[in-house]
Coordinates of C-alpha atoms and ligand atoms in Angstrom, one line a residue:
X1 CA 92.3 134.9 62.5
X2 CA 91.0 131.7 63.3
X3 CA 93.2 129.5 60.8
X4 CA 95.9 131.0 62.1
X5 CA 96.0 129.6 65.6
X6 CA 97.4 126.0 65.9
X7 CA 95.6 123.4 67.2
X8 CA 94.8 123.1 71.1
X9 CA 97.2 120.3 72.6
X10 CA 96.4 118.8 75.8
X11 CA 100.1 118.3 77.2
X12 CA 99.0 117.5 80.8
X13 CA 100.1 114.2 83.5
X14 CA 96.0 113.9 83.6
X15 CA 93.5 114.8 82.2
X16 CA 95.2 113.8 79.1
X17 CA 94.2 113.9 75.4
X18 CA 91.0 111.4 74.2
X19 CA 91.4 109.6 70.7
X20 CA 88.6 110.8 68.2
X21 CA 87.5 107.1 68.4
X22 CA 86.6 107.9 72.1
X23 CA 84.9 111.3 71.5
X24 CA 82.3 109.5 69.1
X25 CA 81.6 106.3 72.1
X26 CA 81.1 109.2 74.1
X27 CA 78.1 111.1 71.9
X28 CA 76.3 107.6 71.2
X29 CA 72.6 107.8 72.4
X30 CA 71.7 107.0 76.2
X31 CA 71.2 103.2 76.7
X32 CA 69.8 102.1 80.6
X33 CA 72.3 100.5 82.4
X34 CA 70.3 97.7 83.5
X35 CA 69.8 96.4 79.8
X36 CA 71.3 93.5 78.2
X37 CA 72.9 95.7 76.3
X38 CA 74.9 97.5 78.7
X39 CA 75.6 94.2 80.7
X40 CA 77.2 93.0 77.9
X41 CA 80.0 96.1 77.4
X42 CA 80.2 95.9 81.4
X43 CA 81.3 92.3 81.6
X44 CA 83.8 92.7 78.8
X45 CA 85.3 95.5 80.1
X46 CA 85.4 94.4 83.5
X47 CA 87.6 91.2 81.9
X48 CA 89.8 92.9 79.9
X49 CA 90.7 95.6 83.0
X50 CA 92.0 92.2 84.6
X51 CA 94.6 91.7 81.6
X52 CA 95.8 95.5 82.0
X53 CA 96.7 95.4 85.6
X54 CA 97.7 91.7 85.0
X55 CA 95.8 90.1 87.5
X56 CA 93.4 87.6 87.8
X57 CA 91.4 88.8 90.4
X58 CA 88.5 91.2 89.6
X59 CA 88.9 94.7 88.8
X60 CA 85.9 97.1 89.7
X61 CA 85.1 100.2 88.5
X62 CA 83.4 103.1 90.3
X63 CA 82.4 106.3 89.6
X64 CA 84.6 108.6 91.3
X65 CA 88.1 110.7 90.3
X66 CA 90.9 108.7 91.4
X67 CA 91.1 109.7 94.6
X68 CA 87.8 108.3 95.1
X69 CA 89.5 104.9 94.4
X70 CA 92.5 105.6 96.8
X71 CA 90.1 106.3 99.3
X72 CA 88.4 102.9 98.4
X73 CA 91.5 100.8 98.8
X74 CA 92.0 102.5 102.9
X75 CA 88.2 102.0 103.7
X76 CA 87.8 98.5 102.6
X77 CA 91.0 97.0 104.2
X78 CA 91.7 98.8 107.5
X79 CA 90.0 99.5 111.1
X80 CA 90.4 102.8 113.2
X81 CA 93.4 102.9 114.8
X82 CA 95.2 100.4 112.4
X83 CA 98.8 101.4 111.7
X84 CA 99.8 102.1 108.0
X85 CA 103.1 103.0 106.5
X86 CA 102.6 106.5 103.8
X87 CA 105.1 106.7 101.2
X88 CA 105.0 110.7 100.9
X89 CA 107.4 111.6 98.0
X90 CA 104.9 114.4 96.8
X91 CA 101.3 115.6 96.4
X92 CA 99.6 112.2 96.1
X93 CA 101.4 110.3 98.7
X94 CA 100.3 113.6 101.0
X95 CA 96.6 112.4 99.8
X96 CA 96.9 109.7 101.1
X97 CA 98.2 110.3 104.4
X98 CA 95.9 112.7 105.0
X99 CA 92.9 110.3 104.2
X100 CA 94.5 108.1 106.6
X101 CA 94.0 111.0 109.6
X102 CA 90.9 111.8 108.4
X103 CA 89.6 108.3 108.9
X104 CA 91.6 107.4 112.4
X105 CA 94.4 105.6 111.0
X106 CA 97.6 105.6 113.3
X107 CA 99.5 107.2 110.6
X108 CA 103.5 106.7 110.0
X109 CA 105.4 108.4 106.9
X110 CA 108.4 107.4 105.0
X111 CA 108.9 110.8 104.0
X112 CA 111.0 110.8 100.3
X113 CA 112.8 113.9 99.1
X114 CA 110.8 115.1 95.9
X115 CA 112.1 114.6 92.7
X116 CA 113.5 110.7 94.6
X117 CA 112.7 107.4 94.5
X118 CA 112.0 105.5 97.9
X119 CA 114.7 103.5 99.2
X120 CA 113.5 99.7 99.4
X121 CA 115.7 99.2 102.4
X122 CA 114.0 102.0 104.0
X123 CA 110.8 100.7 103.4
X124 CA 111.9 97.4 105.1
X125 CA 113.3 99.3 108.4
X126 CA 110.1 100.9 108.6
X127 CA 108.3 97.8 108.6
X128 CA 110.8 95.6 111.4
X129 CA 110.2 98.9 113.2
X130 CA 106.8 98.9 113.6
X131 CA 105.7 95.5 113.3
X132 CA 102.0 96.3 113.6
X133 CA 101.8 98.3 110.1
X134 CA 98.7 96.4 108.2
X135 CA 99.3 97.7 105.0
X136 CA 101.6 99.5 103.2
X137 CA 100.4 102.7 100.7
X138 CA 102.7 104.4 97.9
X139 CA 102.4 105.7 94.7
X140 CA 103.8 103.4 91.7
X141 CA 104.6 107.0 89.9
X142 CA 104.1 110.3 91.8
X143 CA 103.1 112.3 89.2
X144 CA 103.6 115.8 91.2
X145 CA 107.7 115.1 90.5
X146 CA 107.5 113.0 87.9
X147 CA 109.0 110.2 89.9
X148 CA 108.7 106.3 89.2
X149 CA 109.2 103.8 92.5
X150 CA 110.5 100.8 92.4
X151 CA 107.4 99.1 92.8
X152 CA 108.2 95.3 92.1
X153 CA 111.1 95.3 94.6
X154 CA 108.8 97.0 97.2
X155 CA 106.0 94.2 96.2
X156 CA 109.1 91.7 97.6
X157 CA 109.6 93.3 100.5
X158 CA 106.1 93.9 101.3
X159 CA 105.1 90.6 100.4
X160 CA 107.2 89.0 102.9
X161 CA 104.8 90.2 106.0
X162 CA 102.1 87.8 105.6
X163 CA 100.4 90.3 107.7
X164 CA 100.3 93.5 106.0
X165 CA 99.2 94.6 102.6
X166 CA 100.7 96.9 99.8
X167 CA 98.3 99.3 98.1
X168 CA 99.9 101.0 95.2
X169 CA 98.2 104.0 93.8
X170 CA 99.2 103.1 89.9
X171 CA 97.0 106.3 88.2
X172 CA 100.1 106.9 86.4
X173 CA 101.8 103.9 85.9
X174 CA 99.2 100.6 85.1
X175 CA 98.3 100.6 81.2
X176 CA 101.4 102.9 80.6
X177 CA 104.3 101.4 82.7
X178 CA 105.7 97.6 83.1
X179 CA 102.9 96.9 86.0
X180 CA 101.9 93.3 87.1
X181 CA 99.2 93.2 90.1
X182 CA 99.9 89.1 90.7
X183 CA 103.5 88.7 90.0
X184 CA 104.4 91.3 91.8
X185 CA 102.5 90.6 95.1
X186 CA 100.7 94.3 95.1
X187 CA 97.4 93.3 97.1
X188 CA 95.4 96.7 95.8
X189 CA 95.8 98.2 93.0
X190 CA 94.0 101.7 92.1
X191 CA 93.7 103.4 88.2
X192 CA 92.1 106.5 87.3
X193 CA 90.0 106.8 83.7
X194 CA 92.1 110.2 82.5
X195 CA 95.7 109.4 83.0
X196 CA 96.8 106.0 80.8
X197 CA 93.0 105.0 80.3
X198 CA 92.8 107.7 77.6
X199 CA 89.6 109.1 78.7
X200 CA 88.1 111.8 80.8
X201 CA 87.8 112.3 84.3
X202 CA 85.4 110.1 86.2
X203 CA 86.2 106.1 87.2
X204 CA 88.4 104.8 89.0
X205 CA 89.3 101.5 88.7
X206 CA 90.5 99.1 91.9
X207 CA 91.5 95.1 92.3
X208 CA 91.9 93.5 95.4
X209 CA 94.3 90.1 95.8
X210 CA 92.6 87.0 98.0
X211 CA 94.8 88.6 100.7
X212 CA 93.3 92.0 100.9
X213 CA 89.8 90.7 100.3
X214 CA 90.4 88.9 103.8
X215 CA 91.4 92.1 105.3
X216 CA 87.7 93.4 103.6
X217 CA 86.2 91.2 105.9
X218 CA 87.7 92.5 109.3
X219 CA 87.6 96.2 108.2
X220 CA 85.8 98.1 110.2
X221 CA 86.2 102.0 108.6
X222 CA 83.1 103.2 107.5
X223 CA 82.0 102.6 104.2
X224 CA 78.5 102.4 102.0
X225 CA 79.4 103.9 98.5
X226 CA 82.4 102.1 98.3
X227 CA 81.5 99.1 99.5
X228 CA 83.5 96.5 97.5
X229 CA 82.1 93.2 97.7
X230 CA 78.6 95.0 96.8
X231 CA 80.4 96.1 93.9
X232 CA 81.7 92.7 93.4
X233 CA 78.2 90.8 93.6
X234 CA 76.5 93.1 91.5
X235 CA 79.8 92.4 89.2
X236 CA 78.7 88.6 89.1
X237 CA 75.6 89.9 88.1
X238 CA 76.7 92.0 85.2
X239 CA 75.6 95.4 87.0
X240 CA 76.9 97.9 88.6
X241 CA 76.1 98.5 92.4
X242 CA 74.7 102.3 91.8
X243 CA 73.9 103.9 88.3
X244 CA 76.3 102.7 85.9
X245 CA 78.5 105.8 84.2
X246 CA 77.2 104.4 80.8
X247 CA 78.9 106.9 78.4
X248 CA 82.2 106.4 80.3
X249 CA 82.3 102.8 80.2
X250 CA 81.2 102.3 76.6
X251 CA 83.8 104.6 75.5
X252 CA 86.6 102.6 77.6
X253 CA 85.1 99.5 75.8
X254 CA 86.9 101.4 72.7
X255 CA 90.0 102.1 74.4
X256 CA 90.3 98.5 75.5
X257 CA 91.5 97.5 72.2
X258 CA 94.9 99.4 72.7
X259 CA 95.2 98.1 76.0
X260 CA 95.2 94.5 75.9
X261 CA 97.0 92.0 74.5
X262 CA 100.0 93.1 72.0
X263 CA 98.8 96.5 72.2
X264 CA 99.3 96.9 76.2
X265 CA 103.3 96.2 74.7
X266 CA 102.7 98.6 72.3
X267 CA 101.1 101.4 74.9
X268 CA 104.2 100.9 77.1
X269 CA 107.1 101.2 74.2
X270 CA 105.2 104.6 73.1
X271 CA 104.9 105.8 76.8
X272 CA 108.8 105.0 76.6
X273 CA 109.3 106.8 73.4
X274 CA 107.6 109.8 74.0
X275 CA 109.8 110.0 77.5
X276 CA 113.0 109.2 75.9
X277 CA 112.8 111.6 73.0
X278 CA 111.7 114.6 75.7
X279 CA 114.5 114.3 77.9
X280 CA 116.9 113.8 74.7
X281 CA 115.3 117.1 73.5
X282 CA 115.9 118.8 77.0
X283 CA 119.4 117.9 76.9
X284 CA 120.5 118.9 73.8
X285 CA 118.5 122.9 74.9
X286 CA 120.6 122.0 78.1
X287 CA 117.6 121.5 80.2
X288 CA 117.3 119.3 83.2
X289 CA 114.9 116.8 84.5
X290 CA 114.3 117.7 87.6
X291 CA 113.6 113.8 89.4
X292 CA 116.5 111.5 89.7
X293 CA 114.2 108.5 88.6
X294 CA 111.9 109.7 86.0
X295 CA 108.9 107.8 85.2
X296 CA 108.6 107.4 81.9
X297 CA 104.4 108.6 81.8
X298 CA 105.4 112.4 82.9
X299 CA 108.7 114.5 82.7
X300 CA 109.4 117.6 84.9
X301 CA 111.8 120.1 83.5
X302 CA 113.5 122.0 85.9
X303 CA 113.1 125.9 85.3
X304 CA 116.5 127.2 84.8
X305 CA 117.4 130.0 87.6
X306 CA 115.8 133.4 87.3
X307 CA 113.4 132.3 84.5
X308 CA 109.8 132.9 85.5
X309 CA 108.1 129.7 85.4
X310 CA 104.6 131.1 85.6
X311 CA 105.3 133.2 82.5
X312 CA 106.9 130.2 80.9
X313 CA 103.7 128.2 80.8
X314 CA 101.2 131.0 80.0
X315 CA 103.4 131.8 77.3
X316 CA 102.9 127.8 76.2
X317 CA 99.1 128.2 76.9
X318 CA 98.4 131.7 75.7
X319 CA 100.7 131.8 72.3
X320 CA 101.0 127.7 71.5
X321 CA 98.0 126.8 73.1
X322 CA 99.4 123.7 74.4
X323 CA 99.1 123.2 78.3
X324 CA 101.7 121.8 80.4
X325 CA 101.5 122.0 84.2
X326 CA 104.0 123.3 86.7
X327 CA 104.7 121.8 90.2
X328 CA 103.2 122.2 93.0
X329 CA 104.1 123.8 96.6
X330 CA 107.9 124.2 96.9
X331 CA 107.8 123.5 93.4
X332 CA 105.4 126.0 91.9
X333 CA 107.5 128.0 89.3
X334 CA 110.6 125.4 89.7
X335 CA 109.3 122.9 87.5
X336 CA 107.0 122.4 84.6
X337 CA 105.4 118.8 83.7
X338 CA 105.0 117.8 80.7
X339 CA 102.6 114.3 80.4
X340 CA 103.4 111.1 77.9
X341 CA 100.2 109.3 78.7
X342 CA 96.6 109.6 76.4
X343 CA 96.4 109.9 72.9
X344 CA 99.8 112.2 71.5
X345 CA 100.9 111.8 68.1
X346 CA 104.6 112.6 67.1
X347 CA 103.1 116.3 65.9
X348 CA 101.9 117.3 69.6
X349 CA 105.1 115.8 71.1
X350 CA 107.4 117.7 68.6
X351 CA 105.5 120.8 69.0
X352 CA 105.5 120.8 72.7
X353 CA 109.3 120.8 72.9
X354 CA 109.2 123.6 69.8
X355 CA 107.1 125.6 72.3
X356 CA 109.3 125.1 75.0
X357 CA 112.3 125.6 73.6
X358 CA 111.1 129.0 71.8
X359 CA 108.9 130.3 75.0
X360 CA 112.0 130.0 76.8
X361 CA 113.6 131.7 74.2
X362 CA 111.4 134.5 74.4
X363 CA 112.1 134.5 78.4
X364 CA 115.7 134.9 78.1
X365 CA 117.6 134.7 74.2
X366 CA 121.0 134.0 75.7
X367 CA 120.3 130.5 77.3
X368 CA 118.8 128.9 74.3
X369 CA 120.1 129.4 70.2
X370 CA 117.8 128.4 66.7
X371 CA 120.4 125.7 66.0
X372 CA 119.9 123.9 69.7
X373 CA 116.0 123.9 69.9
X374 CA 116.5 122.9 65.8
X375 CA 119.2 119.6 67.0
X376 CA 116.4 119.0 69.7
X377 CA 113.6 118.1 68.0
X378 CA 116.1 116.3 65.2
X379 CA 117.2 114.1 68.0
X380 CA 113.2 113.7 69.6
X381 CA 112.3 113.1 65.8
X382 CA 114.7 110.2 65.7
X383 CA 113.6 108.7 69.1
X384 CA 109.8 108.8 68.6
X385 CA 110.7 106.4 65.8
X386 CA 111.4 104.0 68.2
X387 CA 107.6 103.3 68.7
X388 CA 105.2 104.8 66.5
X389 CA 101.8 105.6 67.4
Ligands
PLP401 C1 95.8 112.0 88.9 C2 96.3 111.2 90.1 C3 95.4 110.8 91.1 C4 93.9 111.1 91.1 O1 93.6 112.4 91.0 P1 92.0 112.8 90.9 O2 92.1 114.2 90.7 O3 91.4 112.4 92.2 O4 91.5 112.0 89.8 C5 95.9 110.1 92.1 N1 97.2 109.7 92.2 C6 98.1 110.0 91.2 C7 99.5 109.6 91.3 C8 97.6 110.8 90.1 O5 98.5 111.1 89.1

């Protein structure tokens, strides 16, 4: 029985599949963090974070899921009562907003239609609207619609209010996407370890331009855990503030090596790759994406009327074992997400779309014939070539 189950694919937008390579960092006996040893691994990989989000200010690492970083960038820059602009196109940007309540902020939304992009012109009105916003929060990819803003034109628009800051939530976008802190004039920037980091759940990464370390110093939110610049001394020090996650941060060491230098080019062409040969896949099963601006780490297929979407995935799950996720809220059962980020070889991308193609077969025969899921994966074959793994 056993033989003849296929292999287990993690398809998701995060957590996303771990290279072997990473499996084995993570089983290596238990050092102390406060060891020459350790302090070594820590200081590399705290300098080679800086060339993934292309910046030259430091990058810190804490211990958290990435919302424990998103809720770093807000409680180290901004005072109660401080007016903020949300970009809410989705799950995350609700996250956010919501964090802002919960800590007093005087919260204003740019509310996006899911599935779109924000307008940069809107953004702009917002901001000669309300000329007291201090910072400026969005998503670089919201991963709940698959949806990639325009993040370097924001950082111009942004940028030109010396007074107000732009925090980008880039868990699915830095190490994966085009994404460069400096030149871009993004003043925080946030990254989770199991979405382009290619590891599992459990840092959060965060960098903070000159500009929002001056806003550090007149923050008055409430924070001890997060704390930043005593995250930042015991940086210079080649610690950790609290208990270092040692496994985690040995095995990112690894994954460093495909993240830096050529390879960050490489990382990004593949991202592309595996995006480009899903949606020329979908097409040719006439399948739609479901957001207007796709990011290329995450692709949401919209369900085709009167299909089950629930039953579509378990179907993936239970009989392919591969797991894609569906939407969320309004768009539970309208969509299912299918990630490009973490470690997926041409196999697990080809047999995703074989899956879907077929489960949706299974769901309803007449939208979907052999020969179009066959031309599908021909046509994916052919643009996965583009980048190899
Ligand atoms: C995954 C993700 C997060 C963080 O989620 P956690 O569950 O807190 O790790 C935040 N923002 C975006 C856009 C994400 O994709």
């Amino acid at each position: 029985m056993r033989s003849e189950s296929p292999p287990y694919r993690l398809m998701a937008p995060g957590p996303v599949a771990v290279p072997e390579k990473v499996l084995k960092a993570l089983s290596l006996p238990m050092i102390h963090h406060r060891t020459p040893e350790f302090s070594e691994i820590l200081l590399r990989v705290l300098s080679r974070l800086k060339q993934v989000f292309q910046t030259t200010h430091p990058v810190m690492i804490q211990t958290a899921a990435g919302s424990g970083g998103m809720e770093s960038a807000l409680v180290n820059t901004l005072s109660p009562g401080d007016e903020a602009l949300f970009i809410v196109s989705g799950k995350f940007g609700e996250r956010w907003a919501n964090m802002g309540r919960a800590y007093g902020l005087k919260v204003h939304t740019l509310d996006v239609e899911w599935g779109q992009a924000v307008k940069v012109e809107e953004v702009a009105r917002a901001l000669s609207l309300h000329a007291n916003i201090k910072a400026v929060f969005t998503q670089a990819c919201e991963t709940s619609t698959a949806t990639l803003h325009p993040i370097k034109q924001l950082g111009e628009v942004v940028g030109s209010h010396s007074d107000c800051l732009f925090i980008v939530d880039a868990i699915t976008a830095v190490g994966a996407t085009p994404y460069a802190m400096d030149d871009w004039n993004i003043d925080v920037t946030v990254a989770g370890s199991q979405k382009a980091f290619m590891l599992p759940a459990g840092l959060a990464f965060i960098a903070l331009s000159p500009k929002a370390w001056s806003f550090y110093e007149k923050s008055r939110l409430p924070k001890f855990y997060f704390d930043l610049k005593k995250e930042l001394e015991a940086n210079k020090k080649g610690e950790t503030h609290f208990s270092s996650a040692v496994s985690l941060i040995r095995a990112l060491d690894v994954v460093m090596d495909d993240l830096t230098g050529k390879n960050l080019h490489r990382q990004v062409a593949r991202c592309q790759a595996l995006s480009d040969a899903t949606r020329a896949a979908l097409k040719e099963m006439n399948l739609e994406t479901f957001s207007s601006a796709p990011s290329p780490t995450v692709t949401a297929v919209k369900v085709p009327d009167g299909i089950d979407g629930a039953k579509w995935l378990r179907l993936m799950e239970e009989k392919y074992r591969i797991t894609v996720i569906g939407g969320q809220d309004h768009l539970k059962g309208k969509i299912l997400r299918i990630g490009h980020l973490g470690y997926i070889t041409d196999e697990d991308m080809i047999a995703t779309l074989e899956a879907l193609g077929h489960g949706l077969q299974e769901l309803a025969p007449e939208l979907l014939r052999e020969d179009q899921i066959e031309k599908a994966l021909h046509v994916a074959t052919l643009a996965l070539k583009a980048a190899p793994l």
